[in-house]
Each structure stands twice: as structure tokens, then as C-alpha cells.
PDB file of N, CA and C in Angstrom:
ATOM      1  N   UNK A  26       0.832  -1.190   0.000  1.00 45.00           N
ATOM      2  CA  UNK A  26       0.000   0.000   0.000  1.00 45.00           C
ATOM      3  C   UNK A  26       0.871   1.246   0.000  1.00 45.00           C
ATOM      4  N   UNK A  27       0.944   2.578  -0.355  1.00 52.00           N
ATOM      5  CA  UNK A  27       1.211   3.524  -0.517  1.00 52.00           C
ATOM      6  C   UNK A  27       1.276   3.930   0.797  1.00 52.00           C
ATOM      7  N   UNK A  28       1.831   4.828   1.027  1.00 60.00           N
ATOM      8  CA  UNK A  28       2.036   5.675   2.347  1.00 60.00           C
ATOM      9  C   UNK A  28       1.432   5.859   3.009  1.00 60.00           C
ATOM     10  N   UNK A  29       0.967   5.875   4.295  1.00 65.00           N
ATOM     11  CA  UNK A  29      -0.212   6.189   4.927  1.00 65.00           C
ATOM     12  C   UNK A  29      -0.774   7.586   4.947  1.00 65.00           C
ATOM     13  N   UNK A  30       0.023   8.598   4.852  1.00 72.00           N
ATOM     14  CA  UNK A  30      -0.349   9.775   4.701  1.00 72.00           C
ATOM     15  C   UNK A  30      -1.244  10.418   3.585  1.00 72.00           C
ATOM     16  N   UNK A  31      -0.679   9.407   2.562  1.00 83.00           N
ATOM     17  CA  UNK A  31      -1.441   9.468   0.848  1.00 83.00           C
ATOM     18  C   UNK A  31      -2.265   8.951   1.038  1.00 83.00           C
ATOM     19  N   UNK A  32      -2.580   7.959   1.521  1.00 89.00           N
ATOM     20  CA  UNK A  32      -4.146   6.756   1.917  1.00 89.00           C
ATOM     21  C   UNK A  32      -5.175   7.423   2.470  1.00 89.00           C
ATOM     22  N   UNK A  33      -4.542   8.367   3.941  1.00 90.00           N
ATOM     23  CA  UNK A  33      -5.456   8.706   4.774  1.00 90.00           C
ATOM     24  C   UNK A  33      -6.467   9.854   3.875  1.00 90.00           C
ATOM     25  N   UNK A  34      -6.448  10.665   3.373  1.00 93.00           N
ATOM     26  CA  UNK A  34      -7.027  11.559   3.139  1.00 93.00           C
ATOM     27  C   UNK A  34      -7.741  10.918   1.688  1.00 93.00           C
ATOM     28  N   UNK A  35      -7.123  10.430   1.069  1.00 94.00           N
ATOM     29  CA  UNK A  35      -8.417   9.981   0.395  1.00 94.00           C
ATOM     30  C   UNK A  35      -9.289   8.929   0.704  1.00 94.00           C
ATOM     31  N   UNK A  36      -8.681   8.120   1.685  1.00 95.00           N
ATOM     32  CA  UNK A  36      -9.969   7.175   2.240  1.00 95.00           C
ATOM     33  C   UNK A  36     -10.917   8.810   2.630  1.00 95.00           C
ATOM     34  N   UNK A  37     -10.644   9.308   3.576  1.00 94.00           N
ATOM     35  CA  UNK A  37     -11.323  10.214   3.652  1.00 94.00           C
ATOM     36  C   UNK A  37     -12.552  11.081   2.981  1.00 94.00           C
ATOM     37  N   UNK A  38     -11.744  11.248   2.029  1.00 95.00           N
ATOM     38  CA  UNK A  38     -12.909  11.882   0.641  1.00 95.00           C
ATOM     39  C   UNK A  38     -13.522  11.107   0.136  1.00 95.00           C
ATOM     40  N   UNK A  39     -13.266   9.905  -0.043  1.00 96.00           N
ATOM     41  CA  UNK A  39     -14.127   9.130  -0.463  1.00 96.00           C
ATOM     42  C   UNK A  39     -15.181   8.975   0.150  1.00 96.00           C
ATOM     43  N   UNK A  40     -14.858   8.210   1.492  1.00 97.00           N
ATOM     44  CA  UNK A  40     -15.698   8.046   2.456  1.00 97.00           C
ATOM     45  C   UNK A  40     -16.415   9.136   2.611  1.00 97.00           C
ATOM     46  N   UNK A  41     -16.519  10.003   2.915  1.00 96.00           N
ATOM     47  CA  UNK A  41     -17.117  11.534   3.193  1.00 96.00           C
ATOM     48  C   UNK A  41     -18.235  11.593   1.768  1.00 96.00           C
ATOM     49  N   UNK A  42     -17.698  11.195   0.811  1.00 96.00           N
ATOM     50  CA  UNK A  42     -18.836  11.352  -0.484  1.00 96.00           C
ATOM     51  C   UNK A  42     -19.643  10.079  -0.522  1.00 96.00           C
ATOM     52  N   UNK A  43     -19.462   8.857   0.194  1.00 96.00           N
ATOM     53  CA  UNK A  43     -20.393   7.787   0.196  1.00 96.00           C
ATOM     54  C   UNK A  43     -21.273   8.329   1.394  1.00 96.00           C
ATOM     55  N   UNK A  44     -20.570   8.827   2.323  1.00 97.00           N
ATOM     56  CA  UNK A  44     -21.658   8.971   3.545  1.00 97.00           C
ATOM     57  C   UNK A  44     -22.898  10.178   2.942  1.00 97.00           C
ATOM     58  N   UNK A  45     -22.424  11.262   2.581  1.00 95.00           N
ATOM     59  CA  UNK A  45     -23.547  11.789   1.931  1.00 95.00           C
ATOM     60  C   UNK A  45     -24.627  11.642   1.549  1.00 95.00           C
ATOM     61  N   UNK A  46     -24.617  10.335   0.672  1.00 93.00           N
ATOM     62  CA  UNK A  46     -25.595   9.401  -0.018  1.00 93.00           C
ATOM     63  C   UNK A  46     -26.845   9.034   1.201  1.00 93.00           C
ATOM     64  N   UNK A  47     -26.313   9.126   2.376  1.00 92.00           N
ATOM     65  CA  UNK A  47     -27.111   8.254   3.192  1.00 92.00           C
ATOM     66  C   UNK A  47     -27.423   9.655   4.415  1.00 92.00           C
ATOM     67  N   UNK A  48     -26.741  11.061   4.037  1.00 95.00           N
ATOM     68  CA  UNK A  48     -27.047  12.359   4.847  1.00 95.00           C
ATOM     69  C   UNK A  48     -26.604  12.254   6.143  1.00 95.00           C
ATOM     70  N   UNK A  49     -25.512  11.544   5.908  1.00 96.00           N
ATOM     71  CA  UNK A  49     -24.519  11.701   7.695  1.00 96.00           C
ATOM     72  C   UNK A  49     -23.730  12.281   7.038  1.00 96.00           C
ATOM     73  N   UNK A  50     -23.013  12.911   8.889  1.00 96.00           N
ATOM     74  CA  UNK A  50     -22.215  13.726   8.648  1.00 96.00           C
ATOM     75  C   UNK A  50     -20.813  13.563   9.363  1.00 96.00           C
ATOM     76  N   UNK A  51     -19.357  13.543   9.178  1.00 96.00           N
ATOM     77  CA  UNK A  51     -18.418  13.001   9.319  1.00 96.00           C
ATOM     78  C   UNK A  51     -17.618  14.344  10.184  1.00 96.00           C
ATOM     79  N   UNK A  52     -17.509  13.862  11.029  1.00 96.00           N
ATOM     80  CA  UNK A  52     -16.268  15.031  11.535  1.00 96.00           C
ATOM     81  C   UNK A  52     -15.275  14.074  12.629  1.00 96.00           C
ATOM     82  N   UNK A  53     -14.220  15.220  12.101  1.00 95.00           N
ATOM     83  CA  UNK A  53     -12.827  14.051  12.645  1.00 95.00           C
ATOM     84  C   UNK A  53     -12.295  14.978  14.038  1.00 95.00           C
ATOM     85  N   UNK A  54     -12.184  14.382  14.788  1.00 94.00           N
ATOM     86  CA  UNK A  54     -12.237  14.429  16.157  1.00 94.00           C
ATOM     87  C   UNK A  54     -10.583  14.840  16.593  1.00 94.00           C
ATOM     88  N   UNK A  55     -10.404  15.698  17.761  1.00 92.00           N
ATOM     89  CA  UNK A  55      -8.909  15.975  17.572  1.00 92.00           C
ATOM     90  C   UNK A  55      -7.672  15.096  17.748  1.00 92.00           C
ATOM     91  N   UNK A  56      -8.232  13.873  18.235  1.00 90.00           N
ATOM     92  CA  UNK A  56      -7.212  12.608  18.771  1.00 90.00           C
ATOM     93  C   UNK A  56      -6.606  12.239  16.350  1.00 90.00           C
ATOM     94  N   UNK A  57      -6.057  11.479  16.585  1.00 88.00           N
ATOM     95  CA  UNK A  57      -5.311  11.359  14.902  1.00 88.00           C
ATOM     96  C   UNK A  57      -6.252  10.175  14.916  1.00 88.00           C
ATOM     97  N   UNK A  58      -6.891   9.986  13.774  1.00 92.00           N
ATOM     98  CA  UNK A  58      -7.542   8.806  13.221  1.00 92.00           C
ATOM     99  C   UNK A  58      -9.075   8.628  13.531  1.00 92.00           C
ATOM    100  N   UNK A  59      -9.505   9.570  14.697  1.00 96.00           N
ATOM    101  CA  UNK A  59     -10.464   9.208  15.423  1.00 96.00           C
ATOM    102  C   UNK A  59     -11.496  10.159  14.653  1.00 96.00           C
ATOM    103  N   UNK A  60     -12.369   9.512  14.226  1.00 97.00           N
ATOM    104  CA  UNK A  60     -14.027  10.693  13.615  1.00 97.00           C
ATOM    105  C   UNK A  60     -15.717  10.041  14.255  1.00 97.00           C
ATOM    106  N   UNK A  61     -16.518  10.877  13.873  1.00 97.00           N
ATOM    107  CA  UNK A  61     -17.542  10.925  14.505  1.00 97.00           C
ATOM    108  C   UNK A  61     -18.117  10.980  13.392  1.00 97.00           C
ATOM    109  N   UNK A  62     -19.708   9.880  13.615  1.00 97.00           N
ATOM    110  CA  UNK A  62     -20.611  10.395  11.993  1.00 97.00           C
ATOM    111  C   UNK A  62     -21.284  10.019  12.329  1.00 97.00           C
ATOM    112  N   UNK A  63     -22.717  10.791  12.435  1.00 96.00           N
ATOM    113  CA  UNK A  63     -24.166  11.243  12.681  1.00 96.00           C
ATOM    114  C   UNK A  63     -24.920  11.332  11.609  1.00 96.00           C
ATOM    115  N   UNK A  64     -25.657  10.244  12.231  1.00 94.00           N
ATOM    116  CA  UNK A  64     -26.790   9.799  11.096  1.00 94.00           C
ATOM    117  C   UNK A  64     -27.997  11.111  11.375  1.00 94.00           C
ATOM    118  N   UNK A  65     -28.555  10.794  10.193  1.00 92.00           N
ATOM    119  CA  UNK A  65     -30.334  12.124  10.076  1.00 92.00           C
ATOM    120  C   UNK A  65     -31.116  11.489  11.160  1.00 92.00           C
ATOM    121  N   UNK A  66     -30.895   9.854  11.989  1.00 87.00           N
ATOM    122  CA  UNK A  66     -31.666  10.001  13.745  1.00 87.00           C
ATOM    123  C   UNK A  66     -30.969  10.103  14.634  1.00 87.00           C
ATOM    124  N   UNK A  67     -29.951  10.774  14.485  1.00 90.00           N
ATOM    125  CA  UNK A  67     -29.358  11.596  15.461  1.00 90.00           C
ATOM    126  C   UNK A  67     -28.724  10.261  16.662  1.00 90.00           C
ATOM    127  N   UNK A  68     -27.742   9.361  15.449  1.00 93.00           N
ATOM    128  CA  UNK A  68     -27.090   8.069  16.004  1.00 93.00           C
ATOM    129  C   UNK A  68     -25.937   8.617  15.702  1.00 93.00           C
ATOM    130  N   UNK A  69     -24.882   8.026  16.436  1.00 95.00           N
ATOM    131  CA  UNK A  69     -23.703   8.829  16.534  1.00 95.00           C
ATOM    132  C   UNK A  69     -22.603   7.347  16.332  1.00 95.00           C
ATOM    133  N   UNK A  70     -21.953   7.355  15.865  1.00 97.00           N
ATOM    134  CA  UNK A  70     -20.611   5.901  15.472  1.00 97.00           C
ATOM    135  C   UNK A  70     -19.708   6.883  15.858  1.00 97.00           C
ATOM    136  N   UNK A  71     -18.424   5.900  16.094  1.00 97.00           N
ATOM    137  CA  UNK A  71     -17.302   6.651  16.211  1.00 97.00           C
ATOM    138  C   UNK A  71     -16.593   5.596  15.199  1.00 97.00           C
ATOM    139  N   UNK A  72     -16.080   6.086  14.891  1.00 98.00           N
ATOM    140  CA  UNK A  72     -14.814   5.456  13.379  1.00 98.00           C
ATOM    141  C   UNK A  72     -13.514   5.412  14.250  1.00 98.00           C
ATOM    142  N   UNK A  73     -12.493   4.521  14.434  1.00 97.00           N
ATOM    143  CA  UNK A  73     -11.068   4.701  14.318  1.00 97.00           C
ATOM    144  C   UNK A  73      -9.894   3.645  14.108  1.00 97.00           C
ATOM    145  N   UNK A  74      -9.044   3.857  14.048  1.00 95.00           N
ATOM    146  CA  UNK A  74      -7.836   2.742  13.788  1.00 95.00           C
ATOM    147  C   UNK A  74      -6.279   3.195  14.049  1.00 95.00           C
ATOM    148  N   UNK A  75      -5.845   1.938  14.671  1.00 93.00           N
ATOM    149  CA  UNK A  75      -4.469   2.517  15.206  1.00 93.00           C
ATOM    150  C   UNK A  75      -3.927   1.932  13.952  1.00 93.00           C
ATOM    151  N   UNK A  76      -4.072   0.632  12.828  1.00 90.00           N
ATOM    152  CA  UNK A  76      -3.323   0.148  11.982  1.00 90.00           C
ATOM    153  C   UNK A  76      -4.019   0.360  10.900  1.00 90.00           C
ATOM    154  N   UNK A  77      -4.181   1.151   9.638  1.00 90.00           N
ATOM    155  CA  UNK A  77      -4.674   1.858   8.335  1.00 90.00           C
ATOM    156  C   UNK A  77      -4.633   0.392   7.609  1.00 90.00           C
ATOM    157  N   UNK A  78      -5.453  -0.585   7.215  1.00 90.00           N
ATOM    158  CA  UNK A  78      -6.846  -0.620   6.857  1.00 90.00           C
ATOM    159  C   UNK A  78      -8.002  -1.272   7.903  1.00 90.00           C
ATOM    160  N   UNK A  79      -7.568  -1.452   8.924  1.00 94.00           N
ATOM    161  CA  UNK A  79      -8.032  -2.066  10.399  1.00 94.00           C
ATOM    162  C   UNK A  79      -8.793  -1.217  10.965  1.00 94.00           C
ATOM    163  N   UNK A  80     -10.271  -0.898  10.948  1.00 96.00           N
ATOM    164  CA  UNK A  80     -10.797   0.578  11.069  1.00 96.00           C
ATOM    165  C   UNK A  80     -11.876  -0.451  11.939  1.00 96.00           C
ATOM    166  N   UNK A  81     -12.196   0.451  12.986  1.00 97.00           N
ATOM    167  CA  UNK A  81     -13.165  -0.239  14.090  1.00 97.00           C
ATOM    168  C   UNK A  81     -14.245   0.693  13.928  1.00 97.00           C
ATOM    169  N   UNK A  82     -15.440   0.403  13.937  1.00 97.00           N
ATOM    170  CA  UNK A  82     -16.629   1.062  14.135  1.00 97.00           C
ATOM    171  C   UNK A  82     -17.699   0.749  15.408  1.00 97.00           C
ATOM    172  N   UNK A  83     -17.609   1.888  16.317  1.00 96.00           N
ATOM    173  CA  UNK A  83     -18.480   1.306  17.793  1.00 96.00           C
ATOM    174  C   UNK A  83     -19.790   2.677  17.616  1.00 96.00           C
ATOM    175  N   UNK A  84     -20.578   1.894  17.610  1.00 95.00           N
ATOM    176  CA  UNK A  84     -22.057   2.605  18.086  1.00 95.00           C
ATOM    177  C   UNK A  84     -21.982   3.648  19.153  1.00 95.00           C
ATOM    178  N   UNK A  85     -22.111   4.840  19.376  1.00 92.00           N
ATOM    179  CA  UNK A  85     -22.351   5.587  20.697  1.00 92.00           C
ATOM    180  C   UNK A  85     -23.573   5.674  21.358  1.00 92.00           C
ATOM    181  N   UNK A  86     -23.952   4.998  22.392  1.00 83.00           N
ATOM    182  CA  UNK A  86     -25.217   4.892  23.037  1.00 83.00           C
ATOM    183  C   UNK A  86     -25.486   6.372  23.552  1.00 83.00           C
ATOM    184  N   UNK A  87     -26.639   6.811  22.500  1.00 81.00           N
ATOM    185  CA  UNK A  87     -26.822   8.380  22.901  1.00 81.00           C
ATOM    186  C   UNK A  87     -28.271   8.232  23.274  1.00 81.00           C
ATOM    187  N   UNK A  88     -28.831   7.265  23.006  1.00 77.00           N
ATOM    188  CA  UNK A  88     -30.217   6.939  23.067  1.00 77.00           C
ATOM    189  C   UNK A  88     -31.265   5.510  22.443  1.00 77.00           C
ATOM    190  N   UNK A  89     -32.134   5.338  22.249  1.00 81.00           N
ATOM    191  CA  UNK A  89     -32.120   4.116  21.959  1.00 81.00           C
ATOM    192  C   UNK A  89     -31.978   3.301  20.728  1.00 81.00           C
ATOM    193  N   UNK A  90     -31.476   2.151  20.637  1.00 83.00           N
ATOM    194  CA  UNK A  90     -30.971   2.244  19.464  1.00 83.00           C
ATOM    195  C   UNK A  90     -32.495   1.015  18.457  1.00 83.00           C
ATOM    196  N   UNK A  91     -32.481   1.723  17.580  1.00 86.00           N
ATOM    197  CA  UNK A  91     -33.735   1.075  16.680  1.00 86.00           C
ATOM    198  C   UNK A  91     -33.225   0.364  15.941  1.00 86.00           C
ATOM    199  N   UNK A  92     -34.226  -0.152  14.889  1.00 91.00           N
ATOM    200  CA  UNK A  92     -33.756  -0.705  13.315  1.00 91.00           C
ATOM    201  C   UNK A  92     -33.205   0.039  12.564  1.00 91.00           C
ATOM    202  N   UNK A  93     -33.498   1.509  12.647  1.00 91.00           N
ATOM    203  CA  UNK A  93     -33.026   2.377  11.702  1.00 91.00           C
ATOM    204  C   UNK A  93     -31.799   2.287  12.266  1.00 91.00           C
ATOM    205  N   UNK A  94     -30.967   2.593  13.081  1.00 92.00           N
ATOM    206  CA  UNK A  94     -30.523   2.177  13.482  1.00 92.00           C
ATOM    207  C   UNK A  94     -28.987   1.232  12.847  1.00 92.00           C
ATOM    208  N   UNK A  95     -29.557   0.029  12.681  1.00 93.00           N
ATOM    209  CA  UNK A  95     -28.905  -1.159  12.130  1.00 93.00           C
ATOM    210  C   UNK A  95     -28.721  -0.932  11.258  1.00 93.00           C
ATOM    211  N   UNK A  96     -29.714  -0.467  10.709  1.00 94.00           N
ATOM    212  CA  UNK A  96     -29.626  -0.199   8.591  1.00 94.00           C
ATOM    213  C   UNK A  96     -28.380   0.703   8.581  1.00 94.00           C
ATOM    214  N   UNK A  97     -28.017   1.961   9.331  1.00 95.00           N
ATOM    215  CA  UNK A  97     -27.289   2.713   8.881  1.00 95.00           C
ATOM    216  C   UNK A  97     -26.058   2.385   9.750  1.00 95.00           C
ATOM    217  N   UNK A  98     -25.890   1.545  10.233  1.00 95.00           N
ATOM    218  CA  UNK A  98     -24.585   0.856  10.865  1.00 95.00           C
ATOM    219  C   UNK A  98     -24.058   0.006   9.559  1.00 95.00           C
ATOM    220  N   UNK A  99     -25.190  -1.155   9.184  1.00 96.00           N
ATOM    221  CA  UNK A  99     -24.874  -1.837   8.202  1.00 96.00           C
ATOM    222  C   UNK A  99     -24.001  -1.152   6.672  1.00 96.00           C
ATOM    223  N   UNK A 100     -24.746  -0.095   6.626  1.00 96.00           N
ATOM    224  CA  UNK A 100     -25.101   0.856   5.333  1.00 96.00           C
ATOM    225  C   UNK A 100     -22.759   1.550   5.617  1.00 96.00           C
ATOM    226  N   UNK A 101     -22.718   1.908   6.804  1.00 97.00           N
ATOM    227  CA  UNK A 101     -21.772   2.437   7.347  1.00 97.00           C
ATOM    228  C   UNK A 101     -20.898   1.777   7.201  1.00 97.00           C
ATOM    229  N   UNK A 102     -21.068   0.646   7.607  1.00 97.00           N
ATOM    230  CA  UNK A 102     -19.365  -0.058   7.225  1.00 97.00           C
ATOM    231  C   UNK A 102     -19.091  -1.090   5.859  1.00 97.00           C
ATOM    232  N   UNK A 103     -20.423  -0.774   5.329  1.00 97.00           N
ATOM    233  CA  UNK A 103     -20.322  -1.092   3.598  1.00 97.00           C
ATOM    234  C   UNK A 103     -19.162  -0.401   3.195  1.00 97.00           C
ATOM    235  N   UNK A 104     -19.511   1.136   3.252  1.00 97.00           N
ATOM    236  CA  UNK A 104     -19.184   2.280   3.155  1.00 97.00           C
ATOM    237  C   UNK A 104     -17.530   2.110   3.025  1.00 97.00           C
ATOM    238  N   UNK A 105     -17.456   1.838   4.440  1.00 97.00           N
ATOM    239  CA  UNK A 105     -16.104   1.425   4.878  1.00 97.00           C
ATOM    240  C   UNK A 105     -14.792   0.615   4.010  1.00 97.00           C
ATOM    241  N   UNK A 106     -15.842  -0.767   3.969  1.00 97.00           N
ATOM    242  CA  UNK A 106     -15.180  -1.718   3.435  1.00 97.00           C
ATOM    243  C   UNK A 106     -15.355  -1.459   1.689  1.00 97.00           C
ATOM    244  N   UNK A 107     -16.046  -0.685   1.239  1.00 96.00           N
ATOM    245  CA  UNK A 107     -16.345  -0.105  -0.178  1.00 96.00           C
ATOM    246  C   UNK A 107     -14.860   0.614  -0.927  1.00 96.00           C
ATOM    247  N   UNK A 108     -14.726   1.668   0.290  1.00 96.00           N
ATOM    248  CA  UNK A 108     -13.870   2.338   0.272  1.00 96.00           C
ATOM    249  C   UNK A 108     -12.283   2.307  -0.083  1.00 96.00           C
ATOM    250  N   UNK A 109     -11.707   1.127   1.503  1.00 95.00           N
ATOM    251  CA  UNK A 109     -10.645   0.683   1.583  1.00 95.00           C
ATOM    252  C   UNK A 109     -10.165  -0.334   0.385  1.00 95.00           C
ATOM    253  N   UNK A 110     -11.671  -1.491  -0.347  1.00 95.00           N
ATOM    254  CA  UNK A 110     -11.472  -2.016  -1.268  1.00 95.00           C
ATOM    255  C   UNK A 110     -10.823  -0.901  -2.445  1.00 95.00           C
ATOM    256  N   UNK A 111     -11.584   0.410  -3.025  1.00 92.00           N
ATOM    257  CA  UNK A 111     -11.363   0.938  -3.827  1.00 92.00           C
ATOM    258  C   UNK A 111      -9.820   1.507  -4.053  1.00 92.00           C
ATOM    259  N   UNK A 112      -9.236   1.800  -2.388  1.00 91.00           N
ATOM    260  CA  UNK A 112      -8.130   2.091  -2.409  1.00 91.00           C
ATOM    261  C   UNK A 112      -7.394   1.179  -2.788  1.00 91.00           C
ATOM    262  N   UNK A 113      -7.477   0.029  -2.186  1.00 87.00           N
ATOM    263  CA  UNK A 113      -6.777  -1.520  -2.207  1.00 87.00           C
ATOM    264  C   UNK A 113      -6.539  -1.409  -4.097  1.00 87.00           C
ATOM    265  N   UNK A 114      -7.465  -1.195  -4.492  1.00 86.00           N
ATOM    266  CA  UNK A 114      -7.295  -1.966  -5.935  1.00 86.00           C
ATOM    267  C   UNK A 114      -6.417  -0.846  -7.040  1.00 86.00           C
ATOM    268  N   UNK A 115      -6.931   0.412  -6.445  1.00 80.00           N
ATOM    269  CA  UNK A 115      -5.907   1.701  -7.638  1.00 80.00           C
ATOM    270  C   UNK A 115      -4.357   1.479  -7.122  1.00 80.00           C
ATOM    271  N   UNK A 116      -3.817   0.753  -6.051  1.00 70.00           N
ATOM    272  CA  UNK A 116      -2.437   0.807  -6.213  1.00 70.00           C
ATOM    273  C   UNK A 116      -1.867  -0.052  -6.738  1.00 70.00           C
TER     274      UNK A 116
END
């Protein structure tokens, strides 16, 4: 894989233009690697990874968690694994 520095930011953009699709919103948190993305019911994930393509996704219990819920967890680390594939394959 290419550098991590070159990786990071376009996993980034990418990711950031798939999440759109689904009207969450991505913001990266001040710790390195660590982001936040809020779904339209106001569900909150936290994204992070100490080893670049090893990316953990944990639910934030802000309230209760539904089906909708699941869908956009599911929908989320499609996203994810969409992504890192796309990178995986242009190098």
C-alpha cells in the first residue's frame, strides 16, 4: 500500500462522499484517526484505527438504538469496506 499519509485523506474523501448518499455527517475528532458520523436520527458511530486498513466502528449509546438504526450501521461499514477495497485496488 502507498504511504499512509497518501491513503489517509483519500480514504477520507471518499468516504465523506459515500456517507452523503445516506445524509450523515463526518467530523474528525482531535485525537489522529479518530471521527464521529451522525446519522439524520441523530445516532452517533465513532470510526477509528491505530493500523490503516483495520478501522473499528463502535455505536455511541446516545439513546435508543432502533432498526433504523442497524440499517445505517450496516449501510456504514459497507461504506467502509467499499472504500478501503477501492483504495486496495488503484495501487
Amino acid at each position: 500500500m502507498e504511504t499512509t499519509s497518501n491513503i489517509i485523506p483519500e480514504f477520507e474523501k471518499l468516504f465523506r462522499q459515500k456517507l452523503q448518499l445516506n445524509n450523515c455527517k463526518l467530523k474528525k475528532k482531535r485525537q489522529e484517526n479518530n471521527y464521529e458520523i451522525t446519522t439524520p436520527a441523530k445516532d452517533i458511530f465513532l470510526m477509528y484505527w491505530c493500523e490503516f486498513p483495520e478501522i473499528k466502528l463502535i455505536y455511541q449509546a446516545v439513546g435508543i438504538r432502533t432498526q433504523q438504526t442497524a440499517v445505517y450501521e450496516q449501510a456504514i461499514r459497507s461504506h467502509i469496506n467499499s472504500c478501503v477495497s477501492s483504495l486496495q485496488e488503484s495501487i
